[in-house]
Structure formats: structure tokens, C-alpha cells
CSV table of C-alpha atoms in Angstrom, one decimal:
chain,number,residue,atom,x,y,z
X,1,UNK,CA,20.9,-4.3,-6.3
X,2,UNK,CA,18.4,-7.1,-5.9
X,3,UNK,CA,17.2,-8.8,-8.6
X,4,UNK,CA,14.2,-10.8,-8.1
X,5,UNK,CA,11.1,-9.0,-8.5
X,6,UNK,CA,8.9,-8.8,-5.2
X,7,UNK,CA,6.1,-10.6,-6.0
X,8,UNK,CA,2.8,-8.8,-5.6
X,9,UNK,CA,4.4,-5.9,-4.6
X,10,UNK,CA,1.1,-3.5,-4.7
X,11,UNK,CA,-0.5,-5.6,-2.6
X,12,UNK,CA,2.3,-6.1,0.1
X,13,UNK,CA,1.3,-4.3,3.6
X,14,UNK,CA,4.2,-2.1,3.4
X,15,UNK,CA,3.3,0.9,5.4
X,16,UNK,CA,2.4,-1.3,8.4
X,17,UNK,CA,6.5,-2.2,8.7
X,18,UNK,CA,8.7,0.6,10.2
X,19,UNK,CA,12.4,-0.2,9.8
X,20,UNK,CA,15.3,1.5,11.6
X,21,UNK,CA,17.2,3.2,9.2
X,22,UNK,CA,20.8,4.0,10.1
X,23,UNK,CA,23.7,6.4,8.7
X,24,UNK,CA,27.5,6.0,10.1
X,25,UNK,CA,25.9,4.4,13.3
X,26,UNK,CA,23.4,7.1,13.9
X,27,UNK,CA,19.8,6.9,13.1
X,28,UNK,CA,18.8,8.7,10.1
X,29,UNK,CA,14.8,7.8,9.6
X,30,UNK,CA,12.5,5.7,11.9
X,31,UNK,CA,10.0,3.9,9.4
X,32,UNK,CA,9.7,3.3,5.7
X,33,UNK,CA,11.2,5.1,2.8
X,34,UNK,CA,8.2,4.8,0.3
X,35,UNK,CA,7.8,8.5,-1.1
X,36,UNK,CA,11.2,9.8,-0.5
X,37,UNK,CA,13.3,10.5,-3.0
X,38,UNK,CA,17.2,8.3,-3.6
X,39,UNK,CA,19.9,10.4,-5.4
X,40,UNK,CA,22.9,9.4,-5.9
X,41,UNK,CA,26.4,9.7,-4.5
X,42,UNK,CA,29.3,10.3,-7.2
X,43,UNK,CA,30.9,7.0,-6.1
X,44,UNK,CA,28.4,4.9,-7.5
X,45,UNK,CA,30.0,3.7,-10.5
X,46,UNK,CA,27.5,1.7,-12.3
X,47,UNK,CA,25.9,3.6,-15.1
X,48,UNK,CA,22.4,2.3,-14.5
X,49,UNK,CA,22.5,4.4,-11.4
X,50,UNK,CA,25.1,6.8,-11.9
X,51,UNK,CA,23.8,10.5,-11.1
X,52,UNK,CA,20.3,8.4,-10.3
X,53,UNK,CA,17.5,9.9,-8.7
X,54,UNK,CA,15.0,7.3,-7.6
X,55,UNK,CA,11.4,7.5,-6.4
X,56,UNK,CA,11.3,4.8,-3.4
X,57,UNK,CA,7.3,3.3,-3.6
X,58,UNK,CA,7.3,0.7,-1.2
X,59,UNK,CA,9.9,-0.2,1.3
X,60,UNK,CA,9.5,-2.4,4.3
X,61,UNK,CA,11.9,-5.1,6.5
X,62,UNK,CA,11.7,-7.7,3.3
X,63,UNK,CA,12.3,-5.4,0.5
X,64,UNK,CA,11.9,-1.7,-1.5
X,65,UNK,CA,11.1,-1.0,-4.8
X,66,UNK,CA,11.4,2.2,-6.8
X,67,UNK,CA,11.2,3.9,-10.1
X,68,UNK,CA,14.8,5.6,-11.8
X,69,UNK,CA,13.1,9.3,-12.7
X,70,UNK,CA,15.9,10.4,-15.0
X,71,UNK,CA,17.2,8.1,-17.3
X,72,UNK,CA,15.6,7.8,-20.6
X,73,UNK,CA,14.3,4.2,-22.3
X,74,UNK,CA,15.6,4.5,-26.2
X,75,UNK,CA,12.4,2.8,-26.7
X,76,UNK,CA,9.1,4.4,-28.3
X,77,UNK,CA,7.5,6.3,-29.7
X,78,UNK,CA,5.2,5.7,-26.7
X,79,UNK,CA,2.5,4.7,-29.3
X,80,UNK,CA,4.8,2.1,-30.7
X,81,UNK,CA,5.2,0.9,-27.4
X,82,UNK,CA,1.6,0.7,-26.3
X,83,UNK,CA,0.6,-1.4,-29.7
X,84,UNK,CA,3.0,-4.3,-28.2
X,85,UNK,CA,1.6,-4.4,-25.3
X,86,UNK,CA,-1.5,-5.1,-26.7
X,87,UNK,CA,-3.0,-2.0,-25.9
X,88,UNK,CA,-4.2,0.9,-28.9
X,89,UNK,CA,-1.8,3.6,-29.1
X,90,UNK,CA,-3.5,5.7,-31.8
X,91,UNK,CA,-4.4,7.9,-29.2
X,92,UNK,CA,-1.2,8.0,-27.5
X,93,UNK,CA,0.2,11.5,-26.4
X,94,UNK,CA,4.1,12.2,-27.1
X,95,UNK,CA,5.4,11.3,-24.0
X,96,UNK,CA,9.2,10.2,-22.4
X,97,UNK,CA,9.6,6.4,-21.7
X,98,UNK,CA,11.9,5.8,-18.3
X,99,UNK,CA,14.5,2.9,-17.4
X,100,UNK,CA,13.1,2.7,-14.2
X,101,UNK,CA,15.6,0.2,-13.1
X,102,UNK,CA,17.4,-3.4,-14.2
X,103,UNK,CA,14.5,-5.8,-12.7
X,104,UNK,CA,12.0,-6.9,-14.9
X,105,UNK,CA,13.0,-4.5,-17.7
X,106,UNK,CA,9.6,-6.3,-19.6
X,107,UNK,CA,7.4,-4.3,-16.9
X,108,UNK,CA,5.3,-1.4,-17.4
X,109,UNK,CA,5.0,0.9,-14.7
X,110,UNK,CA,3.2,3.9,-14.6
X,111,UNK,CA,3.9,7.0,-11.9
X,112,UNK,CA,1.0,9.4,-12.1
X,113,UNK,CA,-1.5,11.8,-10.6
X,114,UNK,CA,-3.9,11.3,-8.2
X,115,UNK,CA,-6.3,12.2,-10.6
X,116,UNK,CA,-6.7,8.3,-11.7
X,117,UNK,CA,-7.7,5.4,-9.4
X,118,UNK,CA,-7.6,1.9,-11.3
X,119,UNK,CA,-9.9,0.4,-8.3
X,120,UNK,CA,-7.8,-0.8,-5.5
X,121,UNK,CA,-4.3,-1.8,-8.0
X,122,UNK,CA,-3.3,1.8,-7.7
X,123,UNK,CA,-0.5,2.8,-5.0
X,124,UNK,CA,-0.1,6.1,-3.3
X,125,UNK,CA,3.1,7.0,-3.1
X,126,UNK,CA,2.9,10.3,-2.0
X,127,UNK,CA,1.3,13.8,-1.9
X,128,UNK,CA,0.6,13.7,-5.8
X,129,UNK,CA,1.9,11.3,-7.0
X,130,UNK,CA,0.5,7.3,-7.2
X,131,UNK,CA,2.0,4.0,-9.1
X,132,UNK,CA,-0.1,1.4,-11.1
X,133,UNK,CA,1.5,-1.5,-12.9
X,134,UNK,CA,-2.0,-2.8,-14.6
X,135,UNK,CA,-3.2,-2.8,-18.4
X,136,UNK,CA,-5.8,-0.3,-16.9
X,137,UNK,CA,-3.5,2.6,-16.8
X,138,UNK,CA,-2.3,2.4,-20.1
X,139,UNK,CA,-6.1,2.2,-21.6
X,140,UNK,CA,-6.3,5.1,-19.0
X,141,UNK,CA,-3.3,7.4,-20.8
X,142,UNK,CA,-4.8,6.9,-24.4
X,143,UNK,CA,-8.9,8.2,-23.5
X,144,UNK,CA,-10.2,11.2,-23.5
X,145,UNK,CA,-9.7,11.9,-19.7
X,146,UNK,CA,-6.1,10.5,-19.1
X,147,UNK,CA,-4.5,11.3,-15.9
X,148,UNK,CA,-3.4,15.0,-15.8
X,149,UNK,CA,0.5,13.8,-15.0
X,150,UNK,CA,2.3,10.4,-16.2
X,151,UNK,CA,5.1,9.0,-17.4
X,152,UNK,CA,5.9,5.7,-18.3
X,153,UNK,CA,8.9,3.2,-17.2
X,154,UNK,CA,10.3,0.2,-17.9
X,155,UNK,CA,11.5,-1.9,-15.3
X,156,UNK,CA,12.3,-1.3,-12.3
X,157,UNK,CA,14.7,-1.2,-8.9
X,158,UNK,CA,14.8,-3.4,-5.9
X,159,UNK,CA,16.8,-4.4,-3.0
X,160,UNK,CA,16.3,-7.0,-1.0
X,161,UNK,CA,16.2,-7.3,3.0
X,162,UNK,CA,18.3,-4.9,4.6
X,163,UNK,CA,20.4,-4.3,1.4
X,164,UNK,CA,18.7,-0.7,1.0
X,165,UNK,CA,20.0,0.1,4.8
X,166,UNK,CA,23.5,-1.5,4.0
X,167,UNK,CA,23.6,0.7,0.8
X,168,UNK,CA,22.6,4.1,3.2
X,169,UNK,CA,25.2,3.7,5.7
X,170,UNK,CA,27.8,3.4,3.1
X,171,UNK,CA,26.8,6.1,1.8
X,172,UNK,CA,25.7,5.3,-1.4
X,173,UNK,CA,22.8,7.4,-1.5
X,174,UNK,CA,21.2,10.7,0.0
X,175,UNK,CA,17.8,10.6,1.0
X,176,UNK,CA,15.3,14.0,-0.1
X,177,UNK,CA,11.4,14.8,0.1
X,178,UNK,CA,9.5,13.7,-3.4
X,179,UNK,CA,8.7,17.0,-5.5
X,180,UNK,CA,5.7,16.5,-7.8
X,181,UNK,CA,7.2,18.8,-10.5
X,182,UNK,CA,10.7,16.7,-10.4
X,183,UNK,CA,9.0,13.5,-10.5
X,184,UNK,CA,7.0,14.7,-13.4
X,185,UNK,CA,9.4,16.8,-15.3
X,186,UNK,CA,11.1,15.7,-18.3
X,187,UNK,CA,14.3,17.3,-17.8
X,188,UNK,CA,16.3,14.2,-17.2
X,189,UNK,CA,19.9,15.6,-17.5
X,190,UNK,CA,19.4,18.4,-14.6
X,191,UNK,CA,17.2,16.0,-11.9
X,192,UNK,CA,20.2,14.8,-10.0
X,193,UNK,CA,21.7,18.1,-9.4
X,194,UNK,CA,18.4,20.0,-8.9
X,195,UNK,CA,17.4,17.0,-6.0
X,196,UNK,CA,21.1,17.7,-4.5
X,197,UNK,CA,19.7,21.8,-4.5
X,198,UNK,CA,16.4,20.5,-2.9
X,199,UNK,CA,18.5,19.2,-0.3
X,200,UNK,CA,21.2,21.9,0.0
X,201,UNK,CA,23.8,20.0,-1.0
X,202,UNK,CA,26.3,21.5,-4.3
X,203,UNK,CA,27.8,18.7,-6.3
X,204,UNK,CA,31.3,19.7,-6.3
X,205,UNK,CA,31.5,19.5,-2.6
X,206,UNK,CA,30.3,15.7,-2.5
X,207,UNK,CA,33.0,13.1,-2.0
X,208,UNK,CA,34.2,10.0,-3.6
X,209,UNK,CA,33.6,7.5,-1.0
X,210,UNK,CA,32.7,4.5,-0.9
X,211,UNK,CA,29.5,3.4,-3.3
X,212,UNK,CA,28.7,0.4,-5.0
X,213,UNK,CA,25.1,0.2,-6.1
């Protein structure tokens, strides 16, 4: 996993970069990955991204980026959280807190509906679902009209160049279509295996091979 955090990420032209993706020596995906959905594979053996299911939000030839949906911060309350960031968190609704990967573990992110727009710092990532990283959003989650989906994480999860593609054709992770409800949901502890269902794949007939996220 890449460590340094992409500078400036929401303003990177990432959709204007297609990449060749490639599984096993056979092209899996012409273009970018941003929207798509990471779970995975049994052989990864770090637990920051064992039984992982990752939402990719920008990709392109220099790096990717992405938000872990399923493993929970044992920070919070959320309100508690808000009030050291210097933002009031009075009005703060009782929401999950995400480890959204090892980079910049200080970092707020926010995945939400397309319901809020914080004037150009906002990043559709796909049908439903957008990213903002700016003090707006969390002012935005505590009024009266916050977006109508959200959750918060910490951190984040990068690669650098051409380590995503490396990671793919050792089959380190399967790649699935982004589901609003399982981006959204706060069932952690059955997201892996119900992206594996989305994708018609049962866990017990994955194999060990390889991985090394």
C-alpha cells in the first residue's frame, strides 16, 4: 500500500486518464477504477484490509485512492469527534466512524449523497454517491438540512503508480459495481461477503493464493 497521500487529490484530472488494467495477462477493464468497488481476496493477510471492501474514488496512471467501507474507527461518539475538529457537534446525529485506510489517519473524509454540493471541492464518485474532504461537510452533517446519506472516515487508502494493477493481477482483489445501500449501510461485519454475492462469487470457494496488500 502506498503511503504518501496524493496531494490535491480532488482536484487531480483523474477521469481524463484511462489505464489498461490487466488480470493473469488478460485485460480485465480499459480505463479508471473510480466508483468500483475492491473486496478482498482471503490471502490478504494484513488486518487493515483483511475481508476489505473498498470504494475506489479516484484512480488514474499516478495513483488511486479509496475509502475502507467496513471497518469501524473505535473513535466517537461522532459529536466528540466533530468538537476536535473544531467544528460544533451538539447537533451531531449518532452515526458510525470508518477506518477508511492507513494514510493520513488525521483526515476526515466524508462519502455522501448527491443531495449536498460543497461548491466545486465535492467529488462524484458514482451514481449516488459523492466524497468531500472539506470543513464544509462536517458543518453540512450537523444543520438542519444535512445530506440525506453519510458516513464519516478516517484516513484513507492509496497506491501509488501501477501498484493498484500489480495488486489485480495477483489477485489480491476482485473488482464489483458500487451499491448505494452497501456503501451506506452500517452492517460492517456482512459487507465483504454480501459484495462477493453481488458478484456471484461464495466465499468458501475462493482460494488462498497469493495476496499481499
Amino acid at each position: 500500500m502506498h503511503r504518501k497521500p496524493p496531494p490535491g487529490f480532488l482536484r487531480l484530472p483523474w477521469h481524463h486518464r484511462k489505464p489498461s488494467l490487466t488480470v493473469e495477462g488478460e485485460p480485465c477493464l480499459e480505463g479508471s477504477l473510480a466508483g468500483k468497488l475492491l473486496i478482498a481476496s482471503p490471502a490478504i493477510e494484513d488486518s487493515r484490509f483483511s475481508r476489505a471492501v473498498i470504494l475506489v474514488c479516484t484512480h488514474n496512471e499516478e495513483h488511486a485512492m479509496g475509502i475502507v467501507l467496513n471497518k469501524a474507527s473505535d473513535e466517537g461518539p461522532l459529536s466528540e469527534l466533530l468538537d476536535q475538529l473544531g467544528v460544533d457537534g451538539d447537533q451531531a446525529p449518532d452515526a458510525h466512524i470508518l477506518v477508511g485506510g492507513p494514510v493520513s489517519r488525521e483526515r476526515g473524509f466524508v462519502l455522501h449523497s448527491e443531495d449536498y454540493d460543497s461548491d466545486g471541492a465535492t467529488l462524484n464518485v458514482c451514481d449516488g454517491v459523492c466524497l468531500t474532504a472539506t470543513r464544509d461537510v462536517l458543518h453540512a452533517i450537523t444543520s438542519d438540512a444535512p445530506p440525506e446519506r453519510f458516513v464519516l472516515a478516517l484516513g484513507y487508502s492509496g497506491w501509488g503508480a501501477g501498484q493498484l494493477e500489480m495488486e489485480l493481477a495477483e489477485n489480491v482483489w476482485l473488482v464489483g459495481e458500487p451499491d448505494v445501500a452497501l456503501v451506506f449501510d452500517p452492517s460492517f461485519d456482512t459487507k465483504w461477503s454480501r459484495a462477493l454475492a453481488r458478484i456471484g462469487v461464495s466465499p468458501d470457494r475462493l482460494q488462498v493464493t497469493g495476496g499481499r496488500a
